Short mmCIF file of C-alpha atoms (C1' of nucleotides) in Angstrom, two decimals:
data_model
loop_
_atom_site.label_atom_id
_atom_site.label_comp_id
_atom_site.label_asym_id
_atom_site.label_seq_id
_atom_site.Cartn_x
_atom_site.Cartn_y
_atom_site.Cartn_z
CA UNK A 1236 37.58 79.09 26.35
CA UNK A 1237 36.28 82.16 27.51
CA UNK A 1238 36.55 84.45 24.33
CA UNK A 1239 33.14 81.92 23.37
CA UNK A 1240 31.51 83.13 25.92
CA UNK A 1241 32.33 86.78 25.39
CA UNK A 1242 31.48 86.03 21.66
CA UNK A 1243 28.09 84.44 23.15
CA UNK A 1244 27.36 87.64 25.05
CA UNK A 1245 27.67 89.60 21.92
CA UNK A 1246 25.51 87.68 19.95
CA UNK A 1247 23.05 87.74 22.41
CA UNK A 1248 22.91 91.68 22.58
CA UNK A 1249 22.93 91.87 18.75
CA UNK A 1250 19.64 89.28 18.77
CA UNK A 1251 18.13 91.75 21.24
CA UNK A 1252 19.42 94.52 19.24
CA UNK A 1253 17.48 93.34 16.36
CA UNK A 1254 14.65 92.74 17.80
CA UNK A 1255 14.09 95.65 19.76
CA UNK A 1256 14.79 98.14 16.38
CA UNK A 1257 15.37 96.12 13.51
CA UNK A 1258 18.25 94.31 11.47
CA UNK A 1259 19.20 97.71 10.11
CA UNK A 1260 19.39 98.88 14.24
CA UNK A 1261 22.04 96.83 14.06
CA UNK A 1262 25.37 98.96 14.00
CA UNK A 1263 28.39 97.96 15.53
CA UNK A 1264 28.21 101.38 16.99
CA UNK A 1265 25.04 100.60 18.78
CA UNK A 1266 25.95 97.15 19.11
CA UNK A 1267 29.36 98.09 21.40
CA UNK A 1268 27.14 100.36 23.35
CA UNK A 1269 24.88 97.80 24.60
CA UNK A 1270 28.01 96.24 26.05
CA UNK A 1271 29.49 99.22 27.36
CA UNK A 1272 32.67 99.05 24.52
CA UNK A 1273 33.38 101.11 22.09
CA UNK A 1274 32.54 99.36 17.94
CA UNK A 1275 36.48 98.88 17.29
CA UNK A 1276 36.81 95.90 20.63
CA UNK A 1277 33.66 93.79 18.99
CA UNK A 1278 36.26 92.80 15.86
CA UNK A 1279 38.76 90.77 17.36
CA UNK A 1280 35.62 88.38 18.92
CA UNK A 1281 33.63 88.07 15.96
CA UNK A 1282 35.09 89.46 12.95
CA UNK A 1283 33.45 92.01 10.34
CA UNK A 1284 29.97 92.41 10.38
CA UNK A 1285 29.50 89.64 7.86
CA UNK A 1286 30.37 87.37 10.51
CA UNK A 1287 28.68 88.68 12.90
CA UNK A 1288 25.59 87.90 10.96
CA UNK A 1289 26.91 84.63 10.16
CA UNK A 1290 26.94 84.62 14.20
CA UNK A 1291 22.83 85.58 14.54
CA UNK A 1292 22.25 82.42 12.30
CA UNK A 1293 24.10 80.21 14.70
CA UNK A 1294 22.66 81.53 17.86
CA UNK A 1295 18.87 81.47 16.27
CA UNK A 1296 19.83 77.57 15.56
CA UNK A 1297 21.63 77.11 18.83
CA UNK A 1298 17.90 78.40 20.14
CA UNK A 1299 15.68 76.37 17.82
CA UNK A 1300 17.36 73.22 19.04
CA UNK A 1301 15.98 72.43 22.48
CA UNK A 1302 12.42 72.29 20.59
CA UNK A 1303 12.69 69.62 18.40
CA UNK A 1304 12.47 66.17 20.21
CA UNK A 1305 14.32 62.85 20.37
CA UNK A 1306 11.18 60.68 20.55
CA UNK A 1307 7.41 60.43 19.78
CA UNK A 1308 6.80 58.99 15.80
CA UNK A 1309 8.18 60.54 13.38
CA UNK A 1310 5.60 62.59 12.14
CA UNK A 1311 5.64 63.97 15.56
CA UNK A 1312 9.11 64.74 15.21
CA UNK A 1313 8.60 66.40 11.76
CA UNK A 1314 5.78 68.59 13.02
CA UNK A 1315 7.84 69.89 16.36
CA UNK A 1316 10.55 70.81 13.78
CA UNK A 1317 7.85 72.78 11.94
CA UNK A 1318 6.59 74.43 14.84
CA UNK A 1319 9.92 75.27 16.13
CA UNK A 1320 10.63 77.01 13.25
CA UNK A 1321 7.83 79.40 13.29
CA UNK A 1322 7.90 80.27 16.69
CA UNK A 1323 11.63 81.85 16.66
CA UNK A 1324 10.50 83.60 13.46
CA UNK A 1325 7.90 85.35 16.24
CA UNK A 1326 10.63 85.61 18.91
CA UNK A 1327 13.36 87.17 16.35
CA UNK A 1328 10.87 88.71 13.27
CA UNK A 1329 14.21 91.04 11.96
CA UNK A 1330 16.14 88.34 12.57
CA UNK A 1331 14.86 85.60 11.01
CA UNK A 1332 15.35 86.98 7.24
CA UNK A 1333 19.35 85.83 7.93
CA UNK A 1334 18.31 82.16 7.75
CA UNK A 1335 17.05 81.98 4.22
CA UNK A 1336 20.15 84.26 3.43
CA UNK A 1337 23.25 82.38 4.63
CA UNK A 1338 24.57 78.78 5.09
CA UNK A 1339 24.67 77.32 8.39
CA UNK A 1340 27.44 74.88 9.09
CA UNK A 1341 27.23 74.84 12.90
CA UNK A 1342 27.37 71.85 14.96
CA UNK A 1343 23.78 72.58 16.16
CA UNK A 1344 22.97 73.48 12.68
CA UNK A 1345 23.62 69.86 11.44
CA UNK A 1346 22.22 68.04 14.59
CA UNK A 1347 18.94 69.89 13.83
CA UNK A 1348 19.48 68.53 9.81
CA UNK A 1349 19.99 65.25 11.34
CA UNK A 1350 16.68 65.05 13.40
CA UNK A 1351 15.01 66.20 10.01
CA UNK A 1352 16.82 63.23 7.78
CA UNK A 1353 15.74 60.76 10.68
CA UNK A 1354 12.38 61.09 10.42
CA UNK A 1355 11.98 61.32 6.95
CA UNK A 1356 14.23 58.02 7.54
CA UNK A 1357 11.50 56.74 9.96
CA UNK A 1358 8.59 57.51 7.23
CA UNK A 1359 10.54 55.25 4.62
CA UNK A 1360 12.07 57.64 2.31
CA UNK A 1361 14.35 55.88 0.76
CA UNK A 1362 18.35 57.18 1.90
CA UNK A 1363 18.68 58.65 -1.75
CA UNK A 1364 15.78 61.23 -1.86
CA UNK A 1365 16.04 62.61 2.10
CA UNK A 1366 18.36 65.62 1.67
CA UNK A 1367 16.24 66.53 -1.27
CA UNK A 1368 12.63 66.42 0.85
CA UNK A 1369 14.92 67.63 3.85
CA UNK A 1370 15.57 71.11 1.66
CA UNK A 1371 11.98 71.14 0.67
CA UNK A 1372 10.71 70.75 3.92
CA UNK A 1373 13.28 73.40 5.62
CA UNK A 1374 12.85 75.93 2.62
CA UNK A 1375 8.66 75.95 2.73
CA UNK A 1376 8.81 76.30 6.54
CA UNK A 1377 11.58 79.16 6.67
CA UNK A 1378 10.40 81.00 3.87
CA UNK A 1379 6.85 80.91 5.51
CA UNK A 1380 7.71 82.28 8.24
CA UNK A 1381 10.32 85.11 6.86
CA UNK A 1382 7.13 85.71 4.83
CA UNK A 1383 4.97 86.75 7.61
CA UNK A 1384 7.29 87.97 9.09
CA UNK A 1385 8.24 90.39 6.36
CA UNK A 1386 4.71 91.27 5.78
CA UNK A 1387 4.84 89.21 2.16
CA UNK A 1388 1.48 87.72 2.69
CA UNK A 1389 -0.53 90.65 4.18
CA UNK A 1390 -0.61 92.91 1.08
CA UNK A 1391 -4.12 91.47 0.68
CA UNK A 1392 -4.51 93.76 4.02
CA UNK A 1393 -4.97 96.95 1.88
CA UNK A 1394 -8.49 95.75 0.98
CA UNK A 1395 -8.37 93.62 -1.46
CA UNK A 1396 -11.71 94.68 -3.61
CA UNK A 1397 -9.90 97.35 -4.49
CA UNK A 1398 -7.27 95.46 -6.02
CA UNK A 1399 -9.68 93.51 -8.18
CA UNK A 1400 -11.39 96.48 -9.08
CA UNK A 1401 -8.71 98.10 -11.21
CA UNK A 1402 -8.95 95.30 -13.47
CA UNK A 1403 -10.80 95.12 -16.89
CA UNK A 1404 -14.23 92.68 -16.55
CA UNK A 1405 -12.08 89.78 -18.62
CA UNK A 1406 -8.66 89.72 -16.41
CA UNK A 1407 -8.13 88.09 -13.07
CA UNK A 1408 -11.12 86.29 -13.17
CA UNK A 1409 -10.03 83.90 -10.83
CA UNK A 1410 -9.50 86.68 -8.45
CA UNK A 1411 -13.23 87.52 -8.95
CA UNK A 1412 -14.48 83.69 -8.75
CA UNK A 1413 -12.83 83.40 -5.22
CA UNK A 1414 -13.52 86.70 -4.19
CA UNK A 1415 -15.64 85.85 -1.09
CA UNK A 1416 -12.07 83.82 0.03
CA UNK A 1417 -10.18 86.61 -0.48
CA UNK A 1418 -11.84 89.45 1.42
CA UNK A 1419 -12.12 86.64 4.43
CA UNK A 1420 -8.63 86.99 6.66
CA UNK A 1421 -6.69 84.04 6.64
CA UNK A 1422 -6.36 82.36 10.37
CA UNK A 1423 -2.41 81.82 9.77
CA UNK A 1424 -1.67 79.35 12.49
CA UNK A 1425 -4.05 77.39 11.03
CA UNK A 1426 -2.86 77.51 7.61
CA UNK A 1427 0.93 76.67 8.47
CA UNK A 1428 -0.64 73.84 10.51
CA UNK A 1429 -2.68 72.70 7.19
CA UNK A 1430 0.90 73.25 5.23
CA UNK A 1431 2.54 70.84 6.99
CA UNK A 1432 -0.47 68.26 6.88
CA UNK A 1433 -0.11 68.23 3.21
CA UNK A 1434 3.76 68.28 3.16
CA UNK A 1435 3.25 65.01 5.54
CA UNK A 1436 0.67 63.86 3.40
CA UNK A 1437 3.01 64.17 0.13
CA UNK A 1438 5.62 62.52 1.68
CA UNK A 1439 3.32 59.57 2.69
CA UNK A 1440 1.36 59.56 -0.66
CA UNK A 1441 5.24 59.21 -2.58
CA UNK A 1442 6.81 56.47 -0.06
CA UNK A 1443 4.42 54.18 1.99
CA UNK B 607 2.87 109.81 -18.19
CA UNK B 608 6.74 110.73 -18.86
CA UNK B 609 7.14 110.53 -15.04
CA UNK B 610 6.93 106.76 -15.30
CA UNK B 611 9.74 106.13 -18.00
CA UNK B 612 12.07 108.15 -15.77
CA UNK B 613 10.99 105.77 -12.95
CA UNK B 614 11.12 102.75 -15.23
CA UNK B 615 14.99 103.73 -16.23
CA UNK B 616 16.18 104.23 -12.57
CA UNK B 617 14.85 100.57 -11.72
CA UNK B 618 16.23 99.26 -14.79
CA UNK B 619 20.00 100.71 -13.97
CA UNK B 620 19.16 99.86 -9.87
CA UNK B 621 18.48 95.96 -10.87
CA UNK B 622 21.62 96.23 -13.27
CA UNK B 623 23.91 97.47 -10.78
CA UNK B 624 22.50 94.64 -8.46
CA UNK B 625 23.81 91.99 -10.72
CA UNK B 626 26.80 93.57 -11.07
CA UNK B 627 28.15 94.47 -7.64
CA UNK B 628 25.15 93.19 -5.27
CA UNK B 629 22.39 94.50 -3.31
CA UNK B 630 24.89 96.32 -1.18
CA UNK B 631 26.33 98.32 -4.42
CA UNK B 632 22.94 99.72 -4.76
CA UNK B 633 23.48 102.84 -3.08
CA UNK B 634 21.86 106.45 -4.07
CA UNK B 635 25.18 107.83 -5.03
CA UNK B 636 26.12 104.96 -7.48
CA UNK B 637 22.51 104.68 -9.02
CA UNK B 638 23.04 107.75 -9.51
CA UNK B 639 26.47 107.99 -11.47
CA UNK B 640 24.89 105.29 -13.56
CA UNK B 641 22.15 107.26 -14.97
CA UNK B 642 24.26 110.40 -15.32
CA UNK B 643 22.65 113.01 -12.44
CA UNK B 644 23.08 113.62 -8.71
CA UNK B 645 22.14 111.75 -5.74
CA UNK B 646 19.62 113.51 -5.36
CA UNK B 647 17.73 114.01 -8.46
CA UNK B 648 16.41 110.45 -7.76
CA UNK B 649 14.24 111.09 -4.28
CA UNK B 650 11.21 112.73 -6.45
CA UNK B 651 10.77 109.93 -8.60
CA UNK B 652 11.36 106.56 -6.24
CA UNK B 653 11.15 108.24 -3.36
CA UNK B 654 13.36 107.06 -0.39
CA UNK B 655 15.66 103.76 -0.40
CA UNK B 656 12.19 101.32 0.80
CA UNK B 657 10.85 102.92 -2.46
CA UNK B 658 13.76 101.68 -4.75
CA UNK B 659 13.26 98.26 -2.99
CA UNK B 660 9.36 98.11 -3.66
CA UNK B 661 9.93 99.09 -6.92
CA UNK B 662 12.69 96.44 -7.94
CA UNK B 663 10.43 93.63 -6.59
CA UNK B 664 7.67 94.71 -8.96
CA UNK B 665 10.25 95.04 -11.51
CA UNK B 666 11.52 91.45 -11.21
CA UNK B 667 7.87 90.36 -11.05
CA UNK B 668 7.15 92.17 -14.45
CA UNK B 669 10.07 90.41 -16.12
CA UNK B 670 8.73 86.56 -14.74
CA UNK B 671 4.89 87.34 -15.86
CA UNK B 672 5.54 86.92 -19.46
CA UNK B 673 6.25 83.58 -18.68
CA UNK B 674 3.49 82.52 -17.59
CA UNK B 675 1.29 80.78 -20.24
CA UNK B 676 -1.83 81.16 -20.59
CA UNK B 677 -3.02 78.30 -22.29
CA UNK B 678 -1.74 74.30 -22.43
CA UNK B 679 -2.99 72.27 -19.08
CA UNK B 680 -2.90 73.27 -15.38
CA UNK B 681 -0.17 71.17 -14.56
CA UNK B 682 1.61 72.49 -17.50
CA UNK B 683 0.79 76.07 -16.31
CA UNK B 684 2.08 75.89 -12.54
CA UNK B 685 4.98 74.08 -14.13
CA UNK B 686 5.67 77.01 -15.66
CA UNK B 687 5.52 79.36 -13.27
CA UNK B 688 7.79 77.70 -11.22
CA UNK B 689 10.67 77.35 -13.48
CA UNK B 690 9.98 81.11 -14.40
CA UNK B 691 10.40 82.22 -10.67
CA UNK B 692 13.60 79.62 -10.43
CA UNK B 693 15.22 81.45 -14.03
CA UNK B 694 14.38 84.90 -12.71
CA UNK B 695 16.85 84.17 -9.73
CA UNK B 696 19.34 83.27 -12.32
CA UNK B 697 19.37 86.23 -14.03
CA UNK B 698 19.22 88.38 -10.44
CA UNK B 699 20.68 86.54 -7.91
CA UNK B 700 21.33 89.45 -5.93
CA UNK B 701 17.81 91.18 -5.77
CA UNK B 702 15.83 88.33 -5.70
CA UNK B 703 15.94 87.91 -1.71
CA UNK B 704 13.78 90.53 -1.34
CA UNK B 705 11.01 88.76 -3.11
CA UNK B 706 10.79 87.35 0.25
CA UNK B 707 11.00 90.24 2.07
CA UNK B 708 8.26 92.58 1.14
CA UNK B 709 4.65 92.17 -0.23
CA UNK B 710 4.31 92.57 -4.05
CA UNK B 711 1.03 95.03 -4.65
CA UNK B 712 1.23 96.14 -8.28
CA UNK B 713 -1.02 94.74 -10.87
CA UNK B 714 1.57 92.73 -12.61
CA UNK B 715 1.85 90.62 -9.09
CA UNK B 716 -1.96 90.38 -8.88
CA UNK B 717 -1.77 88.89 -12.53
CA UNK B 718 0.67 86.50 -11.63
CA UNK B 719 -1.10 84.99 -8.53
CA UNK B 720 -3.93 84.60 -10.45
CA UNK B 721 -2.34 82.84 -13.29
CA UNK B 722 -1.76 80.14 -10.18
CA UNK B 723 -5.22 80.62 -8.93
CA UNK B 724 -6.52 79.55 -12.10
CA UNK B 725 -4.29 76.61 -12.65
CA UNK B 726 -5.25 75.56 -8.76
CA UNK B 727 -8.48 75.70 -9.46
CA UNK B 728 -8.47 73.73 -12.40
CA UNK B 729 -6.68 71.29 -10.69
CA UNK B 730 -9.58 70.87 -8.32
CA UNK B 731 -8.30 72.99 -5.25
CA UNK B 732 -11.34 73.44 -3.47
CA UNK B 733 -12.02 77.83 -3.73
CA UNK B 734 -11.57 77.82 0.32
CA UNK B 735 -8.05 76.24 -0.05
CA UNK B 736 -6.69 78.07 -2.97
CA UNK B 737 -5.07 80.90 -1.93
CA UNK B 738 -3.45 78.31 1.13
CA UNK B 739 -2.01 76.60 -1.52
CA UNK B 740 -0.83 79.17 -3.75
CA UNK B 741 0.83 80.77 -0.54
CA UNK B 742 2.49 77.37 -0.16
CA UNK B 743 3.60 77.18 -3.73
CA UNK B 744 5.00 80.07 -4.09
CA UNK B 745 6.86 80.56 -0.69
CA UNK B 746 8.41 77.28 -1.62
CA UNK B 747 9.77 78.18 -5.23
CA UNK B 748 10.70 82.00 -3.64
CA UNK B 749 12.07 80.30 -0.70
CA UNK B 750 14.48 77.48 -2.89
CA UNK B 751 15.47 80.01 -5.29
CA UNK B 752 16.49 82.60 -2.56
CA UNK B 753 18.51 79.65 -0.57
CA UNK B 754 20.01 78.75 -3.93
CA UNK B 755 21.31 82.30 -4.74
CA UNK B 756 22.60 83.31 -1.35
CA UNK B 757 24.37 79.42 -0.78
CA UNK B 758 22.28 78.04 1.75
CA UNK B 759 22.43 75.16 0.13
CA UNK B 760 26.00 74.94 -0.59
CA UNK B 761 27.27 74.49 3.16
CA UNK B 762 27.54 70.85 2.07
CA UNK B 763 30.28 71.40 -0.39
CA UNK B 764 33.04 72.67 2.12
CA UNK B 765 33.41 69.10 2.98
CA UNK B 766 30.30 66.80 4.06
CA UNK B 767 32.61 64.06 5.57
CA UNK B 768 34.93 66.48 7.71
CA UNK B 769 31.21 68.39 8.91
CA UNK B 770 30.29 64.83 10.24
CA UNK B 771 33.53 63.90 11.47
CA UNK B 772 33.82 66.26 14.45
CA UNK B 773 30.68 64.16 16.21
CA UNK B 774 31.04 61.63 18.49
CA UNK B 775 29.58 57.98 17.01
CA UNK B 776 26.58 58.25 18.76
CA UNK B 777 25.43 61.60 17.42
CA UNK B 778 24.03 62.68 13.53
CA UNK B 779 23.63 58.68 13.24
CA UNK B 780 21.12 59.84 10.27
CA UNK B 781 23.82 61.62 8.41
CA UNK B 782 26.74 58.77 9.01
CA UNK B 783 23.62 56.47 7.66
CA UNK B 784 23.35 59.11 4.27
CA UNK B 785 27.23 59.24 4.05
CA UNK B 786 26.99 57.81 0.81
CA UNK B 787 24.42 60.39 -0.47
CA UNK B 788 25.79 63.30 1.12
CA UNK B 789 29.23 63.23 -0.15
CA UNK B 790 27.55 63.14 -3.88
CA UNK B 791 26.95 66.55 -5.35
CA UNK B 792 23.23 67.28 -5.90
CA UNK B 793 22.02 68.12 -9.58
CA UNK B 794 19.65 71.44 -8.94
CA UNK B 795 17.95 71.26 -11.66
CA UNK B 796 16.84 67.63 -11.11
CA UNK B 797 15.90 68.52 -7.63
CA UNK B 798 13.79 71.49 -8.47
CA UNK B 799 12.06 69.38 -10.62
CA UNK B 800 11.64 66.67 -8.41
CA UNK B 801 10.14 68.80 -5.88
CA UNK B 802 7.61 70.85 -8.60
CA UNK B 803 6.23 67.43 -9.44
CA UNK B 804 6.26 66.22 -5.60
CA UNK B 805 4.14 69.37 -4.91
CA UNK B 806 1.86 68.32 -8.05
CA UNK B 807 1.55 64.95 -6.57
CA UNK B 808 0.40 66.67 -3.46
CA UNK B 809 -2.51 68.68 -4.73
CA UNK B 810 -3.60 65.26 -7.00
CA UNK B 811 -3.37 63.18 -4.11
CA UNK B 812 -5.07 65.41 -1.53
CA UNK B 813 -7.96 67.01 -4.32
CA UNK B 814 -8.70 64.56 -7.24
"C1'" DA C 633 9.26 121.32 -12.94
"C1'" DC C 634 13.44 119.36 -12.36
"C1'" DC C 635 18.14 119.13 -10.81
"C1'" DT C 636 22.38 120.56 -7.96
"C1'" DG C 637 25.76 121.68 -3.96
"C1'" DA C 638 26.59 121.73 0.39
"C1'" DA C 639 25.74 119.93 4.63
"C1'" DC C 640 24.20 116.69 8.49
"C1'" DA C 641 24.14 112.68 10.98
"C1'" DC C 642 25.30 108.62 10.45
"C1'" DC C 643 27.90 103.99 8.71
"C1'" DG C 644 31.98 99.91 8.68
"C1'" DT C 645 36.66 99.49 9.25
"C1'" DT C 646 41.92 100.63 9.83
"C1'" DC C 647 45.60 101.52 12.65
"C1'" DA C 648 48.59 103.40 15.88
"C1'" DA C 649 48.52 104.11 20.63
"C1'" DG C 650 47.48 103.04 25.22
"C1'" DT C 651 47.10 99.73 29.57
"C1'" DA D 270 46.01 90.38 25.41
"C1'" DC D 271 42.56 93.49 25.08
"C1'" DC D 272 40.57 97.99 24.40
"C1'" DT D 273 40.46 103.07 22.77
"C1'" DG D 274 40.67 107.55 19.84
"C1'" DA D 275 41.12 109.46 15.86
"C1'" DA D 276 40.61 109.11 11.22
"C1'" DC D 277 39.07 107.53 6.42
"C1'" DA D 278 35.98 106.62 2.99
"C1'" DC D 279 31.78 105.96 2.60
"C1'" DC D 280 26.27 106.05 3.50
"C1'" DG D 281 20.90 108.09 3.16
"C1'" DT D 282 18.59 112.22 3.31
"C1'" DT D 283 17.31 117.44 3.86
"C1'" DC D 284 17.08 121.78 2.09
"C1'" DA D 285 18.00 126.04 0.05
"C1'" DA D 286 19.47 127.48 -4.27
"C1'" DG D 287 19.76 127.39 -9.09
"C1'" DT D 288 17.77 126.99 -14.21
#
DNA sequence: ACCTGAACACCGTTCAAGT
DNA sequence: ACCTGAACACCGTTCAAGT
């Protein structure tokens, strides 16, 4: 079929379009003129822009998928997924808010579900509670990394004794107790790393 | 300060007109026709469209904190907090996504991460690892609410057993395994709740 | 001090017309 | 079968002008 593979060539200028200027860089104007087409010849190959979204989710899936590996233990397994995960949210930062904002029902979307529900298989949860822990799992690590990537967790960037400070002696006083914490800077590789320790570690503390 | 009730009003009628027509019917013009005025009578008091944003997620955050209690046990407490963040993207299903997308700096925020602090600490969180854990908390509940409001999670109800159907036998053996499972309809609530008290289990099994 | 009208430079999308 | 040009109904935002 070769409309796929002029479908796959606009996705992949879209991707590039995003992250060279942002999700909102994005215009089906701008979009065509990467390709050398004017807006109006993008619609018959991948619909409104809507599905063209729908289309970024796909590809960042489609790109996650190599990553994640057939053997090793399972934990192994569970931790690659992990990784994987982060790293495109580094390749495609714009991007990567679409995940968290739109089912996935791609072929490559479910084979990547299905390496998650074997190893939590392999660990011994039993059949009834692995799509459950499979959300739980998927949901931390995406919404981690759309979180860094969005710049949710580096408020505490704008000094964060100041924030304290505009607070009454009596409130946020576990703001003040940890204060030496908070005005170190968090080392977040190492933290998502820690994250997934303890997910592992709940999942092994509940089922073996 | 009279300045502030103004501002106060135009995020009020912004998150109103997000539950009505979504975030994408939350344009100047219509904000605008809502509270009776121009267009452009609205730049000196939210400044540009980033500003409106900012000040919806602080908004939102205002209407979870009273919530959060401040007494009963720390269990109890984080409990709390994450049903509260799970009802909030009831009520705004629209808006809530970008809870996700940008940090949260106003002293109602700073209140409600240290509600969690608190209840960490109580728990027995070591002070290094608190705000890790509150990070991971939170980016779960934010995360699960989010996928719940924009359907991520309801790819699965366009037909599990036709999804799996299209793969050859040896492929997705872990879903044809779950068939069972998948084609029953998860209860949300149940799961949310299942997960809070997994992520309990977590801190008691790693810290006390 | 606060709001308005008109204007600018964009959007997504439609549709008839071209080849 | 695939692409284009022109057009429509919108956007966010600026800025001079009004009161």
């Amino acid at each position: 079929m070769p409309d796929d593979d002029r479908k796959r060539r606009i996705l992949d200028a879209a991707l590039e379009l995003a992250d060279e200027r942002g999700l909102a860089g994005v215009t089906m104007r701008a979009l065509a003129q990467k390709l050398g087409v004017t807006a109006m010849a993008l619609y018959p190959h991948i619909g409104d822009k809507e599905g063209l979204f729908d289309g970024l989710v796909d590809r960042m899936l489609a790109e996650m998928l190599p990553a994640v590996p057939t053997d090793g233990t399972a934990e192994e397994r569970l931790l690659a997924v992990g990784r994987a995960a982060r790293e495109l949210s580094r390749r495609h930062p714009s991007a990567y808010a679409l995940l968290l904002a739109r089912p996935a029902v791609t072929p490559d979307a479910v084979r990547l579900v299905d390496a998650i529900y074997g190893a939590l298989l392999d660990l011994g949860v039993p059949d009834a509670e692995v799509p459950r822990v499979e959300r739980l799992i998927t949901t931390f690590a995406l919404g981690y990394a759309a979180s860094e990537a969005s710049g949710r967790f580096s408020a505490g960037t704008i000094n964060p004794r100041g924030r304290r400070a505009q607070f009454p002696a009596d409130e946020v006083s576990a703001h003040r107790r940890l204060s030496e914490v908070l005005d170190r800077m968090p080392d977040w590789d190492a933290e998502y790393e820690a994250d997934l320790q303890d997910l592992l570690l709940m999942v092994r503390a509940r089922w073996s």
